[in-house]
Coordinates of C-alpha atoms and ligand atoms in Angstrom, one line a residue:
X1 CA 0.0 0.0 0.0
X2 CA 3.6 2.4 0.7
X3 CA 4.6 1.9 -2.3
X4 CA 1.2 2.6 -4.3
X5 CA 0.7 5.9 -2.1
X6 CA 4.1 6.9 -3.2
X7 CA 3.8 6.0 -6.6
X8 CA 0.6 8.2 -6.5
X9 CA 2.4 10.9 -4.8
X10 CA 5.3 10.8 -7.5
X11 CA 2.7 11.1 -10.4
X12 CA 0.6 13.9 -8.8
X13 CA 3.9 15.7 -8.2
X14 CA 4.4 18.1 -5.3
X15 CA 1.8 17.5 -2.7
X16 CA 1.6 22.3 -2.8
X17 CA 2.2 23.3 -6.6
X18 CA 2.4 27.2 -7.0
X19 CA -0.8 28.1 -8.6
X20 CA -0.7 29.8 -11.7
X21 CA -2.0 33.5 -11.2
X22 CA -6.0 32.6 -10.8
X23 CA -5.6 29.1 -10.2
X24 CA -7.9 29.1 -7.4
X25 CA -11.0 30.5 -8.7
X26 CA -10.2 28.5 -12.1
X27 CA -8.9 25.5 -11.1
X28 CA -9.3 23.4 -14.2
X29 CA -6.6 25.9 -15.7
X30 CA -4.2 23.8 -13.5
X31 CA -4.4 20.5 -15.3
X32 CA -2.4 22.3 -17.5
X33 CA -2.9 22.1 -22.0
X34 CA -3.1 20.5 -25.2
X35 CA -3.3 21.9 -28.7
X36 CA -5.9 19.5 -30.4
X37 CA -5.1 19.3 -33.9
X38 CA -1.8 21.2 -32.8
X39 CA -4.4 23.7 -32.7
X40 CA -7.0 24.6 -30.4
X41 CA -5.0 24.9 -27.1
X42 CA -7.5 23.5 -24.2
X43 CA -7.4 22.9 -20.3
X44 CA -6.6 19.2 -19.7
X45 CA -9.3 18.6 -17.6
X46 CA -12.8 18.7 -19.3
X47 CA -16.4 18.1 -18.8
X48 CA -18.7 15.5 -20.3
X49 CA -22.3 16.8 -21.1
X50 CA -24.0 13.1 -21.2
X51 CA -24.8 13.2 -17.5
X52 CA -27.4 16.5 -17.9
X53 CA -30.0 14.7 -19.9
X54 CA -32.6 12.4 -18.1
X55 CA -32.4 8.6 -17.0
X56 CA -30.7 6.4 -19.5
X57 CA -29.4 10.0 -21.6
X58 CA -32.8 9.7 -22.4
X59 CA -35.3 13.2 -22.4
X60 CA -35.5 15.9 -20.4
X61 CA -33.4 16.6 -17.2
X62 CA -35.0 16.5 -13.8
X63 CA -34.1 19.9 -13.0
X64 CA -33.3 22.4 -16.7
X65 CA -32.3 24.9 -14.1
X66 CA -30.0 22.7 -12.4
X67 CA -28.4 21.3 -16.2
X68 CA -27.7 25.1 -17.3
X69 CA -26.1 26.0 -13.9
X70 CA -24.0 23.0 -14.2
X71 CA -22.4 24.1 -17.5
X72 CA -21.6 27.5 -16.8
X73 CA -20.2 26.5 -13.5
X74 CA -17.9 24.1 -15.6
X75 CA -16.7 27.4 -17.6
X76 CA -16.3 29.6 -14.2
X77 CA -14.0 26.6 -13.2
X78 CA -11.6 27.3 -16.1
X79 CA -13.1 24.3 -18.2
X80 CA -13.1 25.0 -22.1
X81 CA -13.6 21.3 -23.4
X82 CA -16.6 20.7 -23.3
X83 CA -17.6 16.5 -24.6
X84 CA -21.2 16.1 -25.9
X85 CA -22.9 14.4 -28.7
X86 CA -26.2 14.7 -30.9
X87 CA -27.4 11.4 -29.1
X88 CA -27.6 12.5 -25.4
X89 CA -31.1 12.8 -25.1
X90 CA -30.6 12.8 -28.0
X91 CA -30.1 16.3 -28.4
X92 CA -30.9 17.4 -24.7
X93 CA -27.2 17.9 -24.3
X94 CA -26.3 20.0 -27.4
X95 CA -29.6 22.0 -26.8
X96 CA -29.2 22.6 -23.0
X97 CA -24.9 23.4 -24.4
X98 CA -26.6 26.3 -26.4
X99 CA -28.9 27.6 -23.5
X100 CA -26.5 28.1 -21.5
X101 CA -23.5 29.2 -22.7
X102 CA -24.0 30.8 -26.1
X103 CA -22.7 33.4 -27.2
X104 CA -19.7 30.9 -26.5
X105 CA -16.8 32.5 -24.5
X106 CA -13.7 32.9 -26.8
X107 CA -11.4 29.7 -26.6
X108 CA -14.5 27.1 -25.3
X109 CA -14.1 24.0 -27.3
X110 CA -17.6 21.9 -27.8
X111 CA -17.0 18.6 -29.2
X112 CA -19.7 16.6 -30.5
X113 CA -20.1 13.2 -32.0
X114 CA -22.3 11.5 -34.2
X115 CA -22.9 7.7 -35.5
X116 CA -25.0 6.5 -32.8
X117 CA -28.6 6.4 -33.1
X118 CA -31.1 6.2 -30.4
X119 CA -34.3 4.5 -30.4
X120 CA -34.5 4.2 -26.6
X121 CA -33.8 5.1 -23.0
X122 CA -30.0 3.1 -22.5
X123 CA -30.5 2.0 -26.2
X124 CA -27.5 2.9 -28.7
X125 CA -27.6 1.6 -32.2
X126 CA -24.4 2.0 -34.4
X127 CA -25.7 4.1 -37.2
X128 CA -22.7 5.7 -40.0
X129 CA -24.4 5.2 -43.0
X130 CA -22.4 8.9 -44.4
X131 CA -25.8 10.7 -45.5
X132 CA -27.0 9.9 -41.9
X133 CA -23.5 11.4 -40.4
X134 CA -24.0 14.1 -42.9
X135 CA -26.9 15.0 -41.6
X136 CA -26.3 15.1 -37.6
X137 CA -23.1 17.0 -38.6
X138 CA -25.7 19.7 -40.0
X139 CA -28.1 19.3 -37.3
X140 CA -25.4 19.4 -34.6
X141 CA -24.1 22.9 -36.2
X142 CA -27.6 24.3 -36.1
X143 CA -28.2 23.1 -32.5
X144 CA -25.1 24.4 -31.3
X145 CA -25.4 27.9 -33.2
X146 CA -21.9 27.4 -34.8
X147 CA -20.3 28.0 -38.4
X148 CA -18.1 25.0 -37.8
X149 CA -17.8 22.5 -35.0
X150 CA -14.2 22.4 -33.4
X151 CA -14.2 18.8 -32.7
X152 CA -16.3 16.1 -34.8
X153 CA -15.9 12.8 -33.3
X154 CA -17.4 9.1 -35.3
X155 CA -19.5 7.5 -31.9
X156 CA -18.4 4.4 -33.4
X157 CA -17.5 3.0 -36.5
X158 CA -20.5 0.7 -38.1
X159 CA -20.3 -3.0 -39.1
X160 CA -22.7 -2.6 -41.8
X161 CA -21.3 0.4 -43.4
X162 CA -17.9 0.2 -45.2
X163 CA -15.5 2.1 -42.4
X164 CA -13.9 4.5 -45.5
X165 CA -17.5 5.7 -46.5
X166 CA -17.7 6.9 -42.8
X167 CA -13.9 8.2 -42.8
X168 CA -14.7 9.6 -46.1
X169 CA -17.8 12.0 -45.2
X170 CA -15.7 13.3 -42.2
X171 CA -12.8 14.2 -45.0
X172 CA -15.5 16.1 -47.0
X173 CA -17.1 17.5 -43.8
X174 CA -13.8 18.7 -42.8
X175 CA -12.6 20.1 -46.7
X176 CA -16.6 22.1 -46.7
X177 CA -15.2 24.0 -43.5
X178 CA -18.2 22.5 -41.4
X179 CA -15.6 20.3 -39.2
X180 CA -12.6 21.8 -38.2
X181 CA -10.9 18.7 -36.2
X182 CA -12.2 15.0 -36.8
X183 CA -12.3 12.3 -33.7
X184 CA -12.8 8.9 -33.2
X185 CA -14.5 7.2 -30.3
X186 CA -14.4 3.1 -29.2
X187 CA -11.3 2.6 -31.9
X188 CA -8.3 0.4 -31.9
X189 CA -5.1 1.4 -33.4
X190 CA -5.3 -0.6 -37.1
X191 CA -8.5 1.3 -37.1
X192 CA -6.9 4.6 -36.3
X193 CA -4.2 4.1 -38.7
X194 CA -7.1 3.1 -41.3
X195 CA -9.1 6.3 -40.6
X196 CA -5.9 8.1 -40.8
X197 CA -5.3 7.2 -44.5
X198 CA -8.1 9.0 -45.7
X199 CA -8.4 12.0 -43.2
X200 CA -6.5 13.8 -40.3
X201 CA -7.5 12.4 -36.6
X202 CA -7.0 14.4 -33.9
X203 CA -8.2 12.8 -30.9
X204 CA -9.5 9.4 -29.8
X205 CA -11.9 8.9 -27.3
X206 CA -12.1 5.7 -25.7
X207 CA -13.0 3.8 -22.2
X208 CA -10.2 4.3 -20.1
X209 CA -9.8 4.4 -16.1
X210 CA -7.9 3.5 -13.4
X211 CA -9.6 0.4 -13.0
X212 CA -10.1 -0.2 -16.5
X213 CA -7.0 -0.1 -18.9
X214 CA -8.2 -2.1 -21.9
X215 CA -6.8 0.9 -24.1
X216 CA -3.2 0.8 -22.8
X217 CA -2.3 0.3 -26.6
X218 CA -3.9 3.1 -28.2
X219 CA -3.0 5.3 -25.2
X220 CA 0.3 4.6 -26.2
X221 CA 0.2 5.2 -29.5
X222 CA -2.1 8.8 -29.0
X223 CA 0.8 9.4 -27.1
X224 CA 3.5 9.3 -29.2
X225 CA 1.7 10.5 -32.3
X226 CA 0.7 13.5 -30.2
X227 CA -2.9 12.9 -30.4
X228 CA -5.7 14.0 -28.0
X229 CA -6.9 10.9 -25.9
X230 CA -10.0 11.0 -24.0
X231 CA -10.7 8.5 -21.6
X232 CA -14.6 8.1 -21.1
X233 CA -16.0 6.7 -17.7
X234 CA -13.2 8.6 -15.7
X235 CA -14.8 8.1 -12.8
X236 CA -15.8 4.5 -13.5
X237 CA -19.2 6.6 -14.1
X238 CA -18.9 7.7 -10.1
X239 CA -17.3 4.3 -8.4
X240 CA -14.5 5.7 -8.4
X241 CA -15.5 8.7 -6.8
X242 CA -17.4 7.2 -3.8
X243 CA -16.4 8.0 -0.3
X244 CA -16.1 4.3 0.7
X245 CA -15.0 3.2 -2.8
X246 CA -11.0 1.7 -4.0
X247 CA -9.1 4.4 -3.6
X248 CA -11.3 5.9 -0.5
X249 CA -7.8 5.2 1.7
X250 CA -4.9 5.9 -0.7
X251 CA -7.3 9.9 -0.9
X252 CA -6.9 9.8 2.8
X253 CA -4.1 9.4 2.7
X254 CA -2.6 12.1 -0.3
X255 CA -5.5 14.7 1.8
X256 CA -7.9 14.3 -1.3
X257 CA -10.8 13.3 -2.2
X258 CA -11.3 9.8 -4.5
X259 CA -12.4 11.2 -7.7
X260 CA -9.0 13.9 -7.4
X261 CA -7.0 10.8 -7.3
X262 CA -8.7 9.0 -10.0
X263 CA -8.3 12.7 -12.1
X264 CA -4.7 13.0 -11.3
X265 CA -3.7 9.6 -11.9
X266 CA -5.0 10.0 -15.2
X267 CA -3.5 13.5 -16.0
X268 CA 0.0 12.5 -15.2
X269 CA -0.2 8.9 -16.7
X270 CA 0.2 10.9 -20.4
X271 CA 0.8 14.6 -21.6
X272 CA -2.1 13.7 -24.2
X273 CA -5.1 13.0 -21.3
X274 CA -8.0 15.2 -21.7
X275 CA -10.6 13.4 -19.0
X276 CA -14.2 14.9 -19.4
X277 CA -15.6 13.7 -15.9
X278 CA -19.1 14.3 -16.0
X279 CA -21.8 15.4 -13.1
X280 CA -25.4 16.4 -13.4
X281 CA -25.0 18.7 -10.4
Ligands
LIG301 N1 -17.5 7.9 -26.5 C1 -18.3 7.2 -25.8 O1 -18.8 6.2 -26.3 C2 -18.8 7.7 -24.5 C3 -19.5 6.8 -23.6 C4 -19.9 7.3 -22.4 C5 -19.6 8.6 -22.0 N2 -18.9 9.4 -22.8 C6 -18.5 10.8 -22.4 O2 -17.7 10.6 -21.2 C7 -18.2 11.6 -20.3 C8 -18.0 11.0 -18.9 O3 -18.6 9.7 -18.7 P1 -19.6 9.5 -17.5 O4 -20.3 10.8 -17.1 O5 -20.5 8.4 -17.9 O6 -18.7 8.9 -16.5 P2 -17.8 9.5 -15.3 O7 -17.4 10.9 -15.6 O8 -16.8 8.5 -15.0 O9 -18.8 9.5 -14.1 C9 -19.8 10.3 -14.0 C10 -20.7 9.9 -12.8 O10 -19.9 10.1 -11.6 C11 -20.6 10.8 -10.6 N3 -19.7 11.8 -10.0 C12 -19.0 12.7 -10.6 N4 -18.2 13.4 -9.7 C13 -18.4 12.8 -8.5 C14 -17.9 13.0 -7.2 N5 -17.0 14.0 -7.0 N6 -18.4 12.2 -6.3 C15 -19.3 11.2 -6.5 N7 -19.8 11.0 -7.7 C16 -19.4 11.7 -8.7 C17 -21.7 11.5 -11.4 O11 -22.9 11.5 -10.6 P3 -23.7 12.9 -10.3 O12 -24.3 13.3 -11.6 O13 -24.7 12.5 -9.3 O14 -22.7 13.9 -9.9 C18 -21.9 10.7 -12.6 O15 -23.0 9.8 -12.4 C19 -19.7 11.7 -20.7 O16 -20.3 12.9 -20.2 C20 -19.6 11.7 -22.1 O17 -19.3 13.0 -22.6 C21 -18.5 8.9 -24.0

């Protein structure tokens, strides 16, 4: 247990870093940056938008209010990655992104995603036929009120659809100036390096966690290929987090609280980890 507690302690680095000059009231700013696309420079630390919708990312939220405050809290924190997609509610996300944050502050990054449909509560059906992806790329830009979306990221590639039909209508999204960055979601690395033969990826967002590493290989690569990675589930979807959860002692221990350890483990483990935790209050 020492040794683990150490080994967090050496990745989190010193236990009282100086704060940069607004760190306190901001403190996403201190996760410190990537250029995405080595581009669009963002805080490390992001949030994921599929939390705000209602049971199952299905409908309505509970509490609107409560969805909109959530968001513009994330930005008052110094966050400016912002994950959604057009299938969280579907749509709720994007629509309750718009509500509560447009005119969009200068540098926020909204990436969204398309290639799932949705034809129930919990209910994801891979969809990339490229007129369908076509279409949620338009819809997505109209939601969002945006000339072109920063980051577009393929939910997943479809069986049924030949993957360079999919690849290919991202190329011509991104060559019409509607996409400025494309991404890739739930991808392994032959699939990466097929994608990248016919157009430019920029990030890859896969499952990744403390407790679940399944993506150690394409972490890797991301990593030395300078590509965004972004690890969905960071918080084991709140286990990790809990107060009497795995790594309840080791946070103790450090003076923190679980879901900062499970953050920090994953910021230090590569210079390309943009976690987008999510919370729906
Ligand atoms: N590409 C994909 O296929 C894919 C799939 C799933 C998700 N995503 C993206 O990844 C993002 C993150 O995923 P996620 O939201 O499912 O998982 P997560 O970030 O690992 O966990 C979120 C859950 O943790 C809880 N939580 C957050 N902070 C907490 C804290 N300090 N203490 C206790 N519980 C806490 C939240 O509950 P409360 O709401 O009650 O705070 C929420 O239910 C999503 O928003 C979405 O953008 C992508």
């Amino acid at each position: 247990m020492n040794r683990t507690i150490e080994a967090i302690k050496h990745h989190m680095g010193p236990s009282k870093p100086t704060p940069a000059p607004g760190a306190n009231k901001r403190p996403a700013t201190r996760s410190g940056t990537f250029a995405i696309g080595g581009d669009i420079r963002v805080h490390r630390l992001g949030f994921g938008a599929m939390q705000l919708t209602g049971p199952g990312v299905w409908g309505e939220p509970a509490d609107r209010a409560q969805a909109i405050a959530v968001l513009r809290r994330a930005v008052e924190l110094g966050i400016n990655l912002i994950d959604t997609a057009d299938s969280y509610g579907p749509y709720v996300s994007e629509e309750l992104i718009r509500e509560a944050l447009h005119p969009y502050p200068k540098g926020l990054v909204i990436a969204t995603k398309a290639g799932l449909a949705r034809t129930g509560p919990s209910r994801w059906v891979p969809l990339g036929r490229p007129e369908y992806l076509r279409q949620e790329c338009e819809m997505s830009l109209r939601r969002l009120g945006v000339q072109r979306i920063d980051l577009f990221q393929l939910h997943r590639i479809d069986p049924k659809v030949p993957a360079e039909d999919q690849f290919g209508v991202l190329r011509d999204l991104q060559k019409e100036g509607k996409v400025r960055y494309v991404g890739l979601s739930e991808v392994n690395v032959a699939e990466i390096e097929a994608a990248r033969r016919i157009v430019p990826i920029a990030t890859v967002q896969n499952q990744y966690n403390l407790a679940y590493r399944h993506s150690e290989d394409v972490l890797d690569y991301c990593t030395g290929e300078n590509m965004g990675f972004i690890p969905w589930f960071p918080l084991a979807t709140g286990d990790l987090a809990k107060p009497g959860g795995a790594l309840a002692r080791i946070a103790r221990r450090l003076g923190a609280k679980p879901a900062q350890v499970a953050l920090a483990w994953l910021l230090k483990k590569s210079p390309v980890m943009l976690p987008i935790p999510g919370t729906s209050r």
